[in-house]
Coordinates of C-alpha atoms in Angstrom, one line a residue:
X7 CA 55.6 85.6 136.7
X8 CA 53.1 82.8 135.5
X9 CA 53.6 81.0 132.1
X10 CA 51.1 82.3 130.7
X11 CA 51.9 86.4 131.1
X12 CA 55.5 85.2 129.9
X13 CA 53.5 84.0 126.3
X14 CA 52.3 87.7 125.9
X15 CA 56.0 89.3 125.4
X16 CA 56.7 90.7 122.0
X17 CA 59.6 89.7 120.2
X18 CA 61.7 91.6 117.3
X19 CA 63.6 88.8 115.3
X20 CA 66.8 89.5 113.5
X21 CA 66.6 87.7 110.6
X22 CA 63.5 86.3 108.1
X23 CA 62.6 85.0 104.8
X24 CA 59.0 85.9 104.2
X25 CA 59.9 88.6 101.3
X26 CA 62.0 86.0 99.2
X27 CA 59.6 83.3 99.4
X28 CA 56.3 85.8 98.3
X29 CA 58.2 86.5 95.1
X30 CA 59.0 83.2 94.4
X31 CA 55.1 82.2 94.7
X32 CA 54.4 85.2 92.3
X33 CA 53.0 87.4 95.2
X34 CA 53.5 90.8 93.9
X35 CA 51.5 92.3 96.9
X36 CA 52.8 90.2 99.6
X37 CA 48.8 88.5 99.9
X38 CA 49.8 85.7 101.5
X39 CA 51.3 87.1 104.3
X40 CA 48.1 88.8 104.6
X41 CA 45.4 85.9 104.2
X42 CA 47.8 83.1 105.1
X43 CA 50.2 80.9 103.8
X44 CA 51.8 77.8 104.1
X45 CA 55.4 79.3 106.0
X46 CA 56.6 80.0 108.6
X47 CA 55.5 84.1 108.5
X48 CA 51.9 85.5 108.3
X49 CA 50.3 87.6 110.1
X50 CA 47.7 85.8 111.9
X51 CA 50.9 84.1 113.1
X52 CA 52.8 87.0 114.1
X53 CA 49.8 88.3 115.9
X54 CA 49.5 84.5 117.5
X55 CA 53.3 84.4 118.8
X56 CA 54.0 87.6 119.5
X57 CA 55.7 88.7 116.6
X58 CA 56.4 92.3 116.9
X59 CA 58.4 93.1 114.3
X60 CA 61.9 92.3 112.8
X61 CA 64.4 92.3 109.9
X62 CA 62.7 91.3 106.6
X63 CA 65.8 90.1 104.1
X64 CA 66.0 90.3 100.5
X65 CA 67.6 87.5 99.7
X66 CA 68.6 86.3 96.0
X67 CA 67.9 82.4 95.0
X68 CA 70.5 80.2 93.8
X69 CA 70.2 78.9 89.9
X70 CA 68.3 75.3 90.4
X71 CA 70.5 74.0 87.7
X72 CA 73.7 74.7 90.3
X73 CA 72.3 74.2 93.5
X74 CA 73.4 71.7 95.9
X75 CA 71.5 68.9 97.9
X76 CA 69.9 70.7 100.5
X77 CA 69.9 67.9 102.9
X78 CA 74.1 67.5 102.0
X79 CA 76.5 68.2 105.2
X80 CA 78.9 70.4 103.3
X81 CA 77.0 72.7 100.9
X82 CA 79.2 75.1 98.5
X83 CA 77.5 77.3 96.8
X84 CA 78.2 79.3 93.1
X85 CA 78.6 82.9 93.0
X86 CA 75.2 83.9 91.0
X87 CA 74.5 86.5 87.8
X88 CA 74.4 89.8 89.0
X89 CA 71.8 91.2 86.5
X90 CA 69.0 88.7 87.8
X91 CA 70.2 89.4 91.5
X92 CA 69.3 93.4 90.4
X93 CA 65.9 92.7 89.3
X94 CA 65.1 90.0 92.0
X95 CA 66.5 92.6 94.4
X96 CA 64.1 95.8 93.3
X97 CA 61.3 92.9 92.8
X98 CA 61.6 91.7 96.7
X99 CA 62.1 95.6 97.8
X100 CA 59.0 96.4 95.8
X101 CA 56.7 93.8 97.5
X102 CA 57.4 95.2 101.1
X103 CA 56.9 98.9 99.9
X104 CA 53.5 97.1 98.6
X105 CA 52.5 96.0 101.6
X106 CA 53.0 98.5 104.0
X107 CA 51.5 100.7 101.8
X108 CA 48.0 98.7 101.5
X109 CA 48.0 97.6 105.1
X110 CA 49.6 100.2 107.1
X111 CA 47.4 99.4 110.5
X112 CA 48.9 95.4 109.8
X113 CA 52.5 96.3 109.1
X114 CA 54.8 99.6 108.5
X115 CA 58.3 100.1 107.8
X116 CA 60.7 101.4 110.3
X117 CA 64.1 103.0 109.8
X118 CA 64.6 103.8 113.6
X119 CA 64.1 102.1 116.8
X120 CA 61.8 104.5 117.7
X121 CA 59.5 103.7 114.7
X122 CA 59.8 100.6 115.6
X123 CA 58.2 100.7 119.3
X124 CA 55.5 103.0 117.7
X125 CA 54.5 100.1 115.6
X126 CA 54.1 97.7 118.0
X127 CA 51.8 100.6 120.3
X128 CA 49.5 100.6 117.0
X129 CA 49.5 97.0 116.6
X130 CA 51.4 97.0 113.5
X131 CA 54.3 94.6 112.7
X132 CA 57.6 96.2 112.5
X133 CA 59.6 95.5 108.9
X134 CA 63.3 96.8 109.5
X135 CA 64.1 96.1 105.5
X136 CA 67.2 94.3 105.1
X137 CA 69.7 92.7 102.3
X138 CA 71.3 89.4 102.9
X139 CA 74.1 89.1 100.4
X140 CA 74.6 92.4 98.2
X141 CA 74.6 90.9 94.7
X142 CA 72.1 93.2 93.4
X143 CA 73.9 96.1 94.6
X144 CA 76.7 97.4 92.0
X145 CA 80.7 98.4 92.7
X146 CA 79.8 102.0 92.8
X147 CA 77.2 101.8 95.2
X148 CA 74.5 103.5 93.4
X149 CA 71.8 101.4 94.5
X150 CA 72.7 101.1 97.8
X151 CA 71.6 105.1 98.3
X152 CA 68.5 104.1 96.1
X153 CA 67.4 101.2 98.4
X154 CA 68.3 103.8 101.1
X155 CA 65.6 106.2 100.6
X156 CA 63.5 103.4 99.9
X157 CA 63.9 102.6 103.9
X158 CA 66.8 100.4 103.4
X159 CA 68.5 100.4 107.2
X160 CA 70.7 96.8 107.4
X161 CA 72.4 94.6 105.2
X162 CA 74.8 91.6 105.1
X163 CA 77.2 91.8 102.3
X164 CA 77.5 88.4 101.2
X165 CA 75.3 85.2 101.3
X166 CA 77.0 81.8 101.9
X167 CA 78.8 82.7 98.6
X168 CA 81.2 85.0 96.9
X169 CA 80.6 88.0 95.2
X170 CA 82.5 91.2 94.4
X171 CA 82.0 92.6 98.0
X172 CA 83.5 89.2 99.8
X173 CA 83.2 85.8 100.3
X174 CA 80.5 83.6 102.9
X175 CA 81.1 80.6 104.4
X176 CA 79.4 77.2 103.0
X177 CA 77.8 75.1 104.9
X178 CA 79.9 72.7 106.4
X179 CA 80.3 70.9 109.6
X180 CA 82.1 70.3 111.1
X181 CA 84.5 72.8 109.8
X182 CA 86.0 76.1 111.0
X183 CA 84.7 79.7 109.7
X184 CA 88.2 81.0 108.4
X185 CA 87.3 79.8 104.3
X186 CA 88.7 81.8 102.4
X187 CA 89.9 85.8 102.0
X188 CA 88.3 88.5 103.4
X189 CA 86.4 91.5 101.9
X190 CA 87.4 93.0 98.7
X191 CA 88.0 96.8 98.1
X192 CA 84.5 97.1 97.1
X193 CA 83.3 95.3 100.5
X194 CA 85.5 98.0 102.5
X195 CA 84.0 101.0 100.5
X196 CA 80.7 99.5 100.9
X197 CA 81.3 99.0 104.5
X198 CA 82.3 102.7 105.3
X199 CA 79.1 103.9 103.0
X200 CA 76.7 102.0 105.2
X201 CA 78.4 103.4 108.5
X202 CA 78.1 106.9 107.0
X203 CA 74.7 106.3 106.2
X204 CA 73.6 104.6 109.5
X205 CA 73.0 101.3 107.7
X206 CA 73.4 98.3 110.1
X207 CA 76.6 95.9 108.8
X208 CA 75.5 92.2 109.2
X209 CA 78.1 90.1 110.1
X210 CA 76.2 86.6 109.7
X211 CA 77.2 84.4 106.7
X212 CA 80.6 86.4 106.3
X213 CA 83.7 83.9 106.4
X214 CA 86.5 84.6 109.5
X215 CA 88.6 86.8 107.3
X216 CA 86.2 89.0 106.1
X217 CA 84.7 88.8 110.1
X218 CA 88.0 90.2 110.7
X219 CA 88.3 93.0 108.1
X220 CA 85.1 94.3 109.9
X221 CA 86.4 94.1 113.2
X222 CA 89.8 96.0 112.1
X223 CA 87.8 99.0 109.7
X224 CA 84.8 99.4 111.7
X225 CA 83.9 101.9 114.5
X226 CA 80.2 100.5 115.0
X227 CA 79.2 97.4 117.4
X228 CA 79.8 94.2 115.7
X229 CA 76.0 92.4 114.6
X230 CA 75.6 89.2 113.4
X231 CA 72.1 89.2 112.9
X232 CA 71.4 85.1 112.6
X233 CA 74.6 82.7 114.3
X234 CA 74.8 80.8 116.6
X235 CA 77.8 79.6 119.1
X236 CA 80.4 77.5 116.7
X237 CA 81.5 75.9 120.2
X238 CA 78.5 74.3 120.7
X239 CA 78.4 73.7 117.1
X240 CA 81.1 73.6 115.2
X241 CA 79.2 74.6 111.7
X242 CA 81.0 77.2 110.0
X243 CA 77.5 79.4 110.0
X244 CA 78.5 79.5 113.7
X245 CA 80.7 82.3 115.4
X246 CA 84.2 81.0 117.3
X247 CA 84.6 82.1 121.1
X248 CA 87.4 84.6 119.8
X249 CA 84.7 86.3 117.5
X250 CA 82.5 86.1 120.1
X251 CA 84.8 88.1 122.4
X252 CA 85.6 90.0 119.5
X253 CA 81.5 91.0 119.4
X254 CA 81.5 91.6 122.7
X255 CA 84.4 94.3 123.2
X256 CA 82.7 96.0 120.7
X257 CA 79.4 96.0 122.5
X258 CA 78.0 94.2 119.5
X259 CA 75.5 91.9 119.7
X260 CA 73.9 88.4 118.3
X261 CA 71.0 86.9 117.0
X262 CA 70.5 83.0 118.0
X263 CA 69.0 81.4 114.5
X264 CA 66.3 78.8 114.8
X265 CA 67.7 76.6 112.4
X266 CA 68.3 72.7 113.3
X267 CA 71.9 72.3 112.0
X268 CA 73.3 75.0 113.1
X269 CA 72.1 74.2 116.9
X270 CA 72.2 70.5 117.3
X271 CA 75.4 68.9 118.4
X272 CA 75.9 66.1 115.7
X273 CA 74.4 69.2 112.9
X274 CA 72.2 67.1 111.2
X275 CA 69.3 68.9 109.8
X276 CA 66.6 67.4 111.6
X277 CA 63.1 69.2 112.8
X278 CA 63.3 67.3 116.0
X279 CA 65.2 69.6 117.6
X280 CA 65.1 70.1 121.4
X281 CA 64.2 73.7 123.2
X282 CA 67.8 72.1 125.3
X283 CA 69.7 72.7 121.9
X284 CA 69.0 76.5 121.5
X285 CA 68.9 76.9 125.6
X286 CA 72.9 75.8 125.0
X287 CA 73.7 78.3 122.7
X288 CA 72.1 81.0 124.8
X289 CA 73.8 80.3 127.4
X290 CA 77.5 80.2 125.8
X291 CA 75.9 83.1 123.9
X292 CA 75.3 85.4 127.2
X293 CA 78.2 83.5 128.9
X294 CA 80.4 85.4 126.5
X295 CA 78.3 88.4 125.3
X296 CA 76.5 89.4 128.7
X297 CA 72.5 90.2 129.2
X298 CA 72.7 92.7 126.1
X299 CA 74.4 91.3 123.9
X300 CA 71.9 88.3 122.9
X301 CA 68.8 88.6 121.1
X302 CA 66.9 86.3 118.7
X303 CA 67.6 86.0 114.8
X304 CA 65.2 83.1 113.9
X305 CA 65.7 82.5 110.2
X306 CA 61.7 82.1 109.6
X307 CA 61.1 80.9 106.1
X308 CA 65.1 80.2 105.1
X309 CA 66.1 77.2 107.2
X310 CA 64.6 74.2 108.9
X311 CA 62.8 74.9 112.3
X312 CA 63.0 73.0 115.4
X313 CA 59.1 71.2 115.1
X314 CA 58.2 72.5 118.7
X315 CA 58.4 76.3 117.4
X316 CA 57.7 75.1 114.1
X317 CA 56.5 78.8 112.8
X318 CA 56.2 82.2 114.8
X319 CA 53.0 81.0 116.0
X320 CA 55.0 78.9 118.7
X321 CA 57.6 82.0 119.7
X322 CA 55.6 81.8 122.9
X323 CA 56.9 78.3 123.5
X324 CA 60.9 79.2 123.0
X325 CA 59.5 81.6 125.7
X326 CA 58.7 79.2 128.4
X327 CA 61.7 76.9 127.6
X328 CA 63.7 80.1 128.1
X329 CA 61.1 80.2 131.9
X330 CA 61.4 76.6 132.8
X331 CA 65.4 77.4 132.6
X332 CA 65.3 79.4 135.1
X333 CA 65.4 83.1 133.1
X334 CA 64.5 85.8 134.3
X335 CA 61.4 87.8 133.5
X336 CA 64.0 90.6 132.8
X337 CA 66.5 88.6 130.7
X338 CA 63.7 87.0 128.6
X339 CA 62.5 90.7 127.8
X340 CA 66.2 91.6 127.0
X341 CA 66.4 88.8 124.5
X342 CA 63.2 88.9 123.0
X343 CA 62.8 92.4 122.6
X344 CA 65.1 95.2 124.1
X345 CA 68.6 94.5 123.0
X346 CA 67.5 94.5 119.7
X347 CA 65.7 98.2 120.3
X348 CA 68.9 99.0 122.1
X349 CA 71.1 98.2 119.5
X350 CA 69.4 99.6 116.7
X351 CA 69.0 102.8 118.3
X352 CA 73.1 103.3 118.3
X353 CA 73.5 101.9 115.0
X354 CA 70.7 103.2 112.7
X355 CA 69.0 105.7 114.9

């Protein structure tokens, strides 16, 4: 197959930003993503790259006041007021139920994989609405059921910080995952709800322990939406080859993230990143998880992208690297697009 048919396939991503940022720029109705902005995630870029759909977090922002150096190697970050993460929460919910409401031929929300494929037949982008860290959800889990209905279909209980669900990792490097204990009571009853209501249980950002808890109390495929391979990189973002294994006898599945420190062998978080960095977690990735068990969870607008993707618009060139490597058309299909399909399918319908 010639380069340039391989720049056509459609990719679902596991993991972006886009919904986070627009409320932070006071974009109640998402009209950036619309008319362009200055991100990694538009639509004119989607449309560009390929981008077919994916999993559009809600993601609570750290207090500026406590925040650590972005740019610092080890990066620890505070547990945040639950009250603000409530109203960022319904605020960041609000913006994707605005904009798939005013531009349903441009983007819809899907809560099945089936939805999802009939998106991308009309043309539409495909928003699987996700939570990454569950701080504006409460002990009792009322609002989980809210966001629910509201099309909620995947969340991550914790961010790279602790709350009263469990504890994420920092980011450190190099530095194992196991940082701390695992998930509280309330992250085991929240756990149990979201496998009763079909809600997808993100694995990515949760410390070893909590990893563990997972693997012990669940009955679902293990998904971590965004890692990469901690043996390639030993950041504690990263998944170990026993969690790995772990994912796989479960017939879970993984997400490679884009971003630089988390794929570059000394971690720094530098843009210029080479396609052979991501290439060598793919390969440890599929080594260990097989053909289905590898997809693509770029972290568009939340981390630092390797300059010769730089933004969706240059998915197609993560697909010829993927080519020049020797993939085949089948396998680059798989990762781009199907095992994420596949996978949803069994875990959310």
């Amino acid at each position: 197959m010639r380069i340039a048919e391989m720049e056509q396939q459609h990719i679902f991503d596991g993991h972006n930003d886009v919904l986070s940022c627009l409320w932070r720029e006071g974009q109640s109705a998402g009209e950036g993503f619309f008319n362009g902005r200055d991100g990694h995630l538009d639509l004119a870029g989607c449309r560009a790259g390929g981008f077919a759909g994916g999993f559009f977090a809600v993601w609570c922002s750290t207090d500026p006041a406590t925040a650590p150096d972005p740019m610092a190697q080890f990066r620890e970050f505070p547990a945040i007021d639950p009250a603000r993460a409530h109203l960022e929460t319904a605020a960041q919910v609000a913006i994707l139920l605005r904009m798939v409401r005013a531009r349903p031929e441009a983007i819809r929300l899907c809560t099945s994989a089936a939805q999802i494929e009939a998106a991308r037949a009309a043309g539409a982008v495909a928003a699987l609405l996700h939570i990454e860290g569950c701080e504006g959800i409460g002990a009792e889990l009322d609002e989980l059921h809210l966001y629910h209905a509201a099309g909620l279909r995947s969340l991550g209980p914790v961010w790279s910080r602790p709350n009263i669900f469990g504890h994420g990792v920092p980011f450190n490097f190099p530095a194992s995952p196991d940082t701390g204990p695992g998930l509280t009571e309330a992250g085991k009853r929240l756990l149990a709800e979201c496998e009763s209501l079909g809600v997808l249980f993100d694995l990515s950002h949760l410390n070893e322990a909590g990893f563990w808890d997972v693997a012990r109390l669940s009955g679902r495929p293990l998904v971590a939406t965004h890692s990469g391979a901690h043996a390639m990189t030993p950041a504690t973002r990263n998944l170990t080859d026993k969690q790995l294994d772990a994912v796989a006898e479960s017939g879970g599945l993984v997400g490679l993230n884009f971003g630089c420190q988390f794929l570059r062998q000394d971690g720094q978080k530098r843009a210029d990143t080479a396609p052979e960095e991501m290439l060598r977690h793919l390969e440890h990735l599929l080594a260990r998880l097989g053909e289905g068990g590898v997809a693509l969870g770029s972290d568009f607008d939340g981390a630092l992208m390797p300059e010769f993707i730089g933004s969706a618009r240059g998915l197609p060139k993560l697909v010829t690297a993927m080519q020049a490597a020797g993939y085949a058309p089948e396998l680059i299909r798989r990762i781009c697009w199907q095992n994420w399909l596949d996978m949803l399918a069994k875990t959310i319908g």
